[in-house]
XYZ file of N, CA and C in Angstrom:
573
model
N -22.966 2.728 8.774
C -22.392 2.204 9.849
C -21.255 1.009 9.637
N -20.391 1.300 8.534
C -19.217 1.189 8.749
C -18.085 1.977 8.296
N -17.267 1.503 9.085
C -15.698 2.697 8.579
C -15.890 2.763 7.632
N -15.404 4.343 6.935
C -14.988 4.536 6.417
C -14.055 5.525 5.679
N -13.071 5.685 4.945
C -11.644 6.203 5.214
C -10.617 5.344 5.890
N -9.458 6.058 5.790
C -8.582 5.088 6.553
C -8.129 5.922 7.749
N -7.600 4.964 8.827
C -6.806 6.107 10.320
C -5.605 5.446 10.022
N -4.324 6.048 9.299
C -3.569 5.500 9.382
C -2.046 5.081 10.721
N -1.679 4.033 10.801
C -1.501 4.154 12.658
C -0.202 5.063 12.922
N 0.294 6.090 12.162
C 0.201 6.926 12.147
C 0.003 8.604 13.190
N -1.346 7.812 12.887
C -2.487 9.273 13.543
C -2.512 8.600 14.648
N -2.426 7.071 15.209
C -3.027 6.560 16.244
C -1.893 7.088 17.701
N -2.168 6.545 18.275
C -1.093 6.558 19.741
C 0.376 6.478 19.630
N 1.355 7.027 19.792
C 2.679 6.020 19.468
C 3.089 4.845 20.100
N 2.363 5.374 21.923
C 2.750 4.059 22.781
C 1.683 3.051 22.821
N 0.874 3.166 21.707
C -0.226 1.540 21.064
C 0.874 0.749 20.654
N 0.082 -0.800 21.472
C 0.416 -1.931 21.093
C 0.315 -1.871 19.312
N 0.961 -2.660 18.963
C 0.720 -2.954 17.374
C -0.525 -4.291 17.116
N -1.226 -3.962 16.017
C -2.741 -4.521 15.600
C -2.464 -5.338 14.346
N -2.126 -6.509 14.667
C -2.466 -7.425 13.568
C -3.824 -7.866 12.735
N -4.207 -7.634 11.528
C -5.839 -8.388 11.397
C -5.234 -9.719 10.676
N -6.040 -11.129 10.939
C -5.715 -11.469 10.124
C -6.676 -12.833 9.444
N -6.835 -12.450 8.106
C -7.506 -13.497 8.029
C -7.625 -14.317 6.942
N -8.642 -15.656 6.522
C -7.923 -16.606 5.636
C -9.336 -15.747 4.651
N -8.619 -16.560 3.133
C -9.549 -16.781 2.043
C -9.409 -17.420 1.057
N -10.358 -17.407 0.144
C -10.437 -18.399 -1.313
C -11.488 -18.221 -1.939
N -11.470 -17.531 -2.846
C -11.912 -16.463 -3.611
C -12.666 -15.516 -3.517
N -11.823 -14.889 -3.148
C -12.422 -13.539 -2.114
C -12.968 -12.084 -2.821
N -12.371 -12.140 -3.911
C -12.865 -11.160 -5.016
C -13.946 -10.211 -4.431
N -15.257 -10.937 -4.620
C -16.272 -9.434 -4.463
C -15.820 -8.993 -2.712
N -15.333 -9.454 -1.648
C -15.515 -9.117 -0.445
C -14.277 -8.463 -0.262
N -13.201 -8.871 -0.352
C -11.868 -8.771 -0.150
C -11.659 -6.761 -0.173
N -11.814 -6.227 -1.680
C -11.695 -4.670 -1.728
C -12.544 -4.409 -0.503
N -13.717 -4.464 -0.071
C -14.470 -3.978 1.353
C -13.753 -4.347 2.680
N -13.519 -5.203 2.655
C -12.124 -5.636 4.078
C -11.368 -4.804 3.960
N -10.686 -4.824 2.874
C -9.181 -4.043 3.003
C -9.327 -2.936 3.389
N -10.454 -2.526 2.335
C -10.673 -0.866 2.963
C -10.978 -0.458 4.458
N -12.077 -1.721 5.059
C -12.219 -0.968 6.465
C -11.597 -1.302 7.333
N -10.709 -2.642 7.115
C -9.669 -2.714 8.185
C -8.459 -2.379 8.467
N -8.234 -1.847 7.058
C -6.560 -0.800 7.621
C -7.054 0.327 7.525
N -8.333 1.004 8.478
C -8.798 1.644 9.384
C -8.103 1.987 10.876
N -7.463 0.605 10.903
C -7.167 0.141 12.517
C -5.517 -0.786 12.370
N -5.848 -1.271 11.387
C -4.666 -2.032 11.094
C -3.187 -1.527 11.552
N -2.000 -2.047 11.728
C -0.884 -1.747 11.524
C -0.155 -3.139 10.502
N -0.651 -4.086 10.300
C -1.029 -4.801 9.188
C -1.701 -6.085 8.718
N -2.105 -6.302 7.791
C -3.016 -7.695 7.454
C -2.532 -8.432 6.695
N -2.452 -9.669 7.382
C -2.413 -10.696 7.198
C -3.434 -11.283 6.092
N -3.119 -11.797 5.002
C -3.936 -12.652 4.361
C -3.280 -13.975 3.912
N -4.371 -14.750 5.075
C -3.638 -16.325 4.220
C -4.748 -16.950 3.289
N -4.362 -17.279 1.628
C -4.839 -17.902 1.191
C -5.199 -19.200 0.833
N -5.848 -19.843 0.228
C -6.219 -20.831 0.371
C -6.339 -21.534 -1.422
N -5.414 -21.135 -1.855
C -5.031 -21.300 -3.496
C -6.376 -20.647 -4.087
N -6.891 -19.699 -4.074
C -7.358 -18.749 -5.100
C -7.617 -18.567 -6.660
N -8.483 -19.022 -6.777
C -8.254 -18.797 -8.799
C -8.809 -17.696 -9.486
N -9.417 -16.875 -8.621
C -10.296 -15.689 -9.335
C -8.978 -14.551 -8.514
N -9.453 -12.932 -8.640
C -8.227 -11.947 -8.419
C -8.227 -12.017 -7.123
N -8.495 -12.557 -6.243
C -8.013 -12.352 -4.816
C -6.939 -11.918 -4.458
N -5.675 -12.329 -5.281
C -4.300 -11.705 -5.051
C -4.271 -10.637 -5.519
N -4.410 -10.307 -6.631
C -4.430 -9.223 -7.438
C -5.277 -7.943 -6.901
N -5.950 -8.367 -6.416
C -6.724 -7.202 -5.008
C -5.886 -6.718 -3.991
N -5.352 -8.070 -2.960
C -4.264 -7.508 -2.480
C -3.158 -6.959 -3.095
N -2.481 -7.136 -3.825
C -1.630 -6.467 -4.211
C -1.855 -4.943 -4.926
N -3.085 -5.060 -5.122
C -3.257 -3.918 -6.299
C -3.835 -2.887 -4.683
N -4.525 -3.183 -3.465
C -4.940 -2.398 -2.742
C -3.754 -1.718 -1.745
N -2.110 -2.727 -1.459
C -1.424 -2.280 -1.168
C -0.433 -1.331 -2.016
N -0.355 -1.580 -3.108
C 0.406 -0.496 -4.054
C 0.134 0.512 -4.159
N -1.429 0.723 -4.236
C -2.308 2.249 -4.069
C -2.482 3.155 -2.626
N -3.133 2.440 -2.021
C -3.074 2.838 -0.523
C -2.084 2.579 0.545
N -0.782 2.169 -0.074
C -0.084 2.149 1.118
C -0.018 0.703 2.185
N 0.716 0.879 3.038
C 0.447 -0.536 4.441
C 0.748 -1.564 3.807
N 0.786 -2.240 5.144
C 1.225 -2.975 5.324
C 0.432 -4.388 5.607
N 0.052 -5.276 4.137
C -0.507 -5.740 4.037
C 0.764 -7.556 3.112
N 0.005 -8.497 3.805
C 1.168 -9.529 3.281
C 0.072 -10.680 2.720
N 0.066 -10.747 1.552
C -0.722 -12.171 0.715
C 0.137 -13.151 0.941
N 0.116 -14.285 1.538
C 0.325 -15.903 1.690
C -0.276 -16.952 1.061
N 0.048 -17.302 -0.010
C -0.977 -18.412 -0.699
C -0.087 -20.133 0.222
N -1.121 -20.519 0.944
C -0.825 -20.822 1.339
C -1.702 -22.331 1.314
N -2.705 -23.103 -0.208
C -3.461 -23.886 0.220
C -2.656 -24.695 1.642
N -4.253 -25.481 1.639
C -4.589 -26.095 2.425
C -4.130 -27.910 2.277
N -3.816 -28.964 2.983
C -3.304 -30.483 2.238
C -4.192 -30.605 2.726
N -4.831 -32.140 2.665
C -5.845 -32.679 2.747
C -6.217 -33.520 3.987
N -4.922 -32.842 5.037
C -4.926 -33.607 6.291
C -5.538 -32.433 7.398
N -5.432 -30.512 6.141
C -5.235 -29.278 7.221
C -7.059 -28.493 7.050
N -7.669 -28.722 7.779
C -8.639 -27.707 8.219
C -8.517 -26.342 8.061
N -9.337 -25.599 8.373
C -9.538 -23.670 8.820
C -8.525 -23.479 9.725
N -8.960 -24.590 11.165
C -7.591 -24.362 11.852
C -6.654 -23.747 11.482
N -6.030 -24.678 10.564
C -4.337 -24.820 10.153
C -4.449 -23.634 9.605
N -5.422 -23.255 8.633
C -4.630 -21.624 7.815
C -5.243 -20.748 8.995
N -5.792 -20.810 10.150
C -5.821 -19.271 11.077
C -4.432 -19.573 12.314
N -3.837 -20.821 12.218
C -2.329 -20.723 12.948
C -1.241 -20.801 11.765
N -1.931 -20.463 10.837
C -0.528 -20.030 10.139
C -0.672 -18.558 9.851
N -1.671 -17.710 9.863
C -1.654 -16.339 10.117
C -1.347 -15.595 11.177
N -1.362 -16.769 12.707
C -1.297 -16.248 13.905
C 0.623 -15.777 13.811
N 1.182 -17.429 13.118
C 2.716 -17.633 13.527
C 2.935 -16.593 12.473
N 2.558 -15.934 11.285
C 2.763 -14.549 10.033
C 2.998 -13.499 10.694
N 1.556 -13.520 11.739
C 1.481 -12.176 12.111
C 2.969 -11.946 13.161
N 2.939 -10.510 12.627
C 4.256 -9.585 13.168
C 3.486 -8.499 15.044
N 2.055 -8.126 14.877
C 1.423 -7.652 15.687
C 1.365 -8.131 17.634
N 1.424 -7.269 18.007
C 0.981 -8.110 19.888
C -0.220 -8.320 19.949
N -1.219 -7.800 19.345
C -2.253 -7.901 19.651
C -2.905 -8.579 17.890
N -3.701 -9.596 18.045
C -4.318 -10.019 16.583
C -6.162 -10.055 16.785
N -6.655 -9.743 15.560
C -7.617 -9.635 15.357
C -8.455 -10.618 14.067
N -8.760 -11.777 14.642
C -8.748 -12.272 13.835
C -10.351 -12.818 13.345
N -10.534 -12.465 12.098
C -11.744 -12.266 11.287
C -12.026 -12.908 9.920
N -13.521 -13.085 9.592
C -13.671 -13.434 8.087
C -13.662 -12.335 7.328
N -13.634 -12.789 5.834
C -13.544 -11.468 4.884
C -14.562 -11.181 4.324
N -15.942 -11.565 5.115
C -16.973 -10.911 4.745
C -17.759 -10.050 6.251
N -16.505 -10.015 6.775
C -16.615 -9.425 8.144
C -16.553 -7.587 8.145
N -16.974 -6.751 8.647
C -16.573 -5.496 8.833
C -16.661 -4.609 10.536
N -15.557 -3.629 10.307
C -15.730 -2.779 11.678
C -16.852 -1.990 11.587
N -17.332 -1.415 12.682
C -18.464 0.010 12.614
C -16.996 0.886 12.964
N -17.653 2.094 13.217
C -16.434 3.078 13.807
C -16.443 3.078 15.282
N -17.624 2.559 16.084
C -17.963 2.064 17.112
C -16.828 1.077 18.011
N -16.744 0.175 16.914
C -15.783 -1.140 17.242
C -14.910 -1.078 17.270
N -14.278 -0.015 16.210
C -12.408 0.353 15.574
C -12.231 1.507 17.010
N -13.431 1.948 17.293
C -13.229 2.798 18.256
C -12.695 2.359 19.647
N -13.231 1.137 20.040
C -13.812 0.054 20.971
C -12.141 -0.570 21.192
N -11.547 -1.328 20.128
C -10.658 -2.164 19.909
C -9.286 -1.691 20.044
N -9.141 -0.355 19.808
C -8.304 0.623 20.342
C -7.604 1.098 21.841
N -9.015 1.142 21.976
C -9.445 1.484 23.663
C -8.678 0.174 24.458
N -9.475 -1.015 23.838
C -9.358 -2.413 24.362
C -7.600 -2.668 24.849
N -6.857 -2.972 23.119
C -5.392 -3.024 23.016
C -5.045 -2.614 24.253
N -5.125 -1.333 24.903
C -4.483 -0.431 26.037
C -4.195 -1.018 27.166
N -5.221 -2.422 27.291
C -5.092 -2.096 28.940
C -4.231 -3.166 29.114
N -2.877 -3.037 29.459
C -2.333 -4.465 30.030
C -2.693 -5.978 30.723
N -3.678 -5.532 31.833
C -4.147 -6.894 32.498
C -4.825 -8.061 31.655
N -5.737 -7.343 30.202
C -6.075 -8.392 29.549
C -5.503 -9.160 28.712
N -6.151 -10.023 27.959
C -5.345 -11.324 27.526
C -6.163 -10.843 25.850
N -7.317 -11.338 26.192
C -8.466 -11.148 24.882
C -9.907 -10.465 25.060
N -10.000 -10.360 23.993
C -11.466 -10.083 24.074
C -12.536 -10.809 23.262
N -13.936 -10.911 24.124
C -14.624 -11.325 22.730
C -15.713 -10.233 22.452
N -16.190 -10.333 20.665
C -17.347 -9.444 20.567
C -18.389 -10.082 19.540
N -19.703 -9.910 19.707
C -20.677 -10.322 19.442
C -20.918 -9.745 17.919
N -21.710 -10.054 17.100
C -21.999 -10.361 15.675
C -22.882 -9.702 15.617
N -23.062 -8.807 14.567
C -24.093 -8.317 13.890
C -24.574 -9.033 12.492
N -24.898 -10.173 12.617
C -25.457 -11.198 11.445
C -26.182 -10.481 10.616
N -26.056 -10.716 9.031
C -26.588 -10.479 7.975
C -26.616 -10.856 7.022
N -28.007 -11.855 6.388
C -28.366 -12.527 5.314
C -29.483 -12.299 4.282
N -29.010 -11.979 3.302
C -29.901 -11.781 2.577
C -30.210 -10.521 2.338
N -29.174 -9.410 3.433
C -29.220 -8.183 3.291
C -29.823 -7.516 3.868
N -30.720 -8.968 4.941
C -31.681 -8.509 5.959
C -31.226 -8.841 7.785
N -30.997 -8.068 8.611
C -30.238 -8.195 9.664
C -30.759 -9.684 10.420
N -30.029 -10.810 11.240
C -30.963 -11.985 11.943
C -31.250 -11.344 12.799
N -32.338 -11.352 13.296
C -32.592 -11.249 14.946
C -32.718 -12.249 15.691
N -32.895 -13.668 15.181
C -33.170 -14.701 15.532
C -32.330 -15.729 15.141
N -32.771 -17.576 16.022
C -32.205 -18.346 16.160
C -30.921 -18.788 16.457
N -30.563 -17.804 17.463
C -29.519 -17.930 18.100
C -27.874 -17.428 17.317
N -28.345 -16.915 16.679
C -26.683 -15.663 15.817
C -26.862 -14.708 16.626
N -27.150 -14.187 17.295
C -27.002 -13.024 17.331
C -26.736 -12.999 19.062
N -26.409 -14.493 19.557
C -25.630 -14.385 20.854
C -23.943 -15.103 20.560
N -24.155 -15.205 19.255
C -22.866 -15.310 19.000
C -21.024 -14.559 19.168
N -20.477 -15.306 20.287
C -19.914 -13.692 21.404
C -18.494 -14.849 20.954
N -17.819 -14.598 20.509
C -16.172 -15.569 20.072
C -14.984 -14.154 21.078
N -13.822 -15.149 21.345
C -12.596 -14.167 21.954
C -11.828 -14.287 20.545
N -12.014 -13.461 19.859
C -11.449 -12.985 18.632
C -10.532 -11.526 17.827
N -9.852 -11.239 19.585
C -9.339 -10.065 19.372
C -8.267 -10.644 20.846
N -6.957 -10.971 20.281
C -6.140 -11.950 21.850
C -4.805 -11.348 21.678
N -3.953 -11.380 22.222
C -2.662 -11.574 21.884
C -1.973 -12.217 21.867
N -1.164 -12.385 20.412
C -0.676 -13.113 19.496
C 0.147 -14.397 20.458
N 0.803 -14.397 21.820
C 0.915 -15.505 22.008
C 0.425 -16.250 22.718
N -0.940 -15.943 23.570
C -1.965 -16.535 23.914
C -3.030 -17.635 22.853
N -3.026 -17.071 21.939
C -3.805 -17.788 20.993
C -3.351 -19.561 19.929
N -4.255 -20.390 19.814
C -3.887 -21.085 18.608
C -5.748 -22.128 18.739
N -5.024 -22.304 17.388
C -6.501 -22.771 16.863
C -6.696 -24.556 16.558
N -7.791 -25.180 16.583
C -8.210 -26.219 16.862
C -9.666 -26.386 16.434
N -10.227 -28.007 15.630
C -10.988 -28.304 14.164
C -11.036 -27.849 13.429
N -10.312 -29.093 12.494
C -10.599 -28.235 10.901
C -11.802 -27.477 10.350
N -12.794 -27.627 10.841
C -13.997 -27.558 10.270
C -15.199 -26.361 11.580
N -15.058 -25.329 11.371
C -15.837 -24.466 12.304
C -14.659 -24.246 13.140
N -13.441 -23.600 13.096
C -12.496 -24.075 14.008
C -13.064 -22.812 15.207
N -12.334 -23.544 16.109
C -12.322 -23.042 17.474
C -11.150 -22.598 17.981
N -10.770 -21.411 18.320
C -9.786 -20.168 19.469
C -9.538 -20.778 20.788
N -8.173 -21.137 20.682
C -8.655 -21.975 22.377
C -7.457 -20.463 22.670
N -7.840 -20.221 23.969
C -7.143 -19.032 24.590
C -6.398 -19.230 25.663
N -5.231 -19.403 25.922
C -4.371 -19.185 27.541
C -4.201 -18.458 28.115
N -5.328 -18.432 28.817
C -6.011 -16.339 29.630
C -6.974 -17.102 30.742
N -7.005 -17.161 31.720
C -8.251 -17.557 33.112
C -9.148 -16.810 32.339
N -10.156 -17.155 32.927
C -11.731 -16.230 32.369
C -11.590 -15.115 32.865
N -10.878 -14.456 33.810
C -10.790 -12.899 34.451
C -9.753 -12.144 33.405
N -9.377 -12.826 32.391
C -8.140 -12.032 31.645
C -9.070 -11.886 29.676
N -10.129 -12.382 30.036
C -11.443 -12.229 28.804
C -12.314 -11.249 28.923
N -11.592 -9.883 28.238
C -12.698 -8.742 28.421
C -14.101 -9.190 27.389
N -14.980 -8.290 27.057
C -15.927 -8.371 26.524
C -16.310 -6.939 26.006
N -16.124 -7.034 24.540
C -16.806 -5.664 23.679
C -17.966 -5.193 23.683
N -18.431 -4.487 23.735
C -19.791 -3.845 23.753
C -20.343 -3.542 22.185
N -19.566 -3.260 21.502
C -19.800 -2.843 20.282
C -19.722 -3.979 19.379
N -20.725 -4.608 17.861
C -20.155 -5.051 17.574
C -19.862 -5.499 16.196
N -19.549 -6.461 15.588
C -18.612 -6.883 14.303
C -20.099 -7.302 13.424
N -19.920 -6.268 12.056
C -20.610 -6.856 11.148
C -20.360 -8.089 10.183
N -21.417 -8.897 10.179
C -20.968 -10.290 9.513
C -21.569 -9.893 8.122
N -21.145 -9.841 7.473
C -21.995 -9.698 5.583
C -22.521 -11.603 5.203
């Protein structure tokens, strides 16, 4: 169910708006290889905002970029005592160069259906953001109860329209009218 292989941006339509995938990390050596392989399928760039990892997170990002190519930027920007996860996400927004941002966590994965839907969705000039639901997993079992199956956030957004708030359980604040926020049908896998 997860995208395998890579779709190079050159294989995508020339008139497509650029897409930056932004992720915050800290000691993600376990999840980062799968993340990079998966999201490089649709990203014009991947921006990794790292919070002072002490494992091989940096080496993995650098090695992936050298081996497979692509525009992967690893930014070592540890949080201060006053900063929260929202500040890390805002650093990613500032660093990203794409017109559209897909802001995710390192343990998320695209399905082929969602990848195709995202690439189609960003072509719509009248929309500013899109919500998507998660297909949640816990201990390798899909979570079907407890409310997680309804979690629906606008994490695909035009760069100019997003600002993050709340130090913990960060919240995406979208500068858009309700009718300018679309809904994707496919779900993002959250491991």
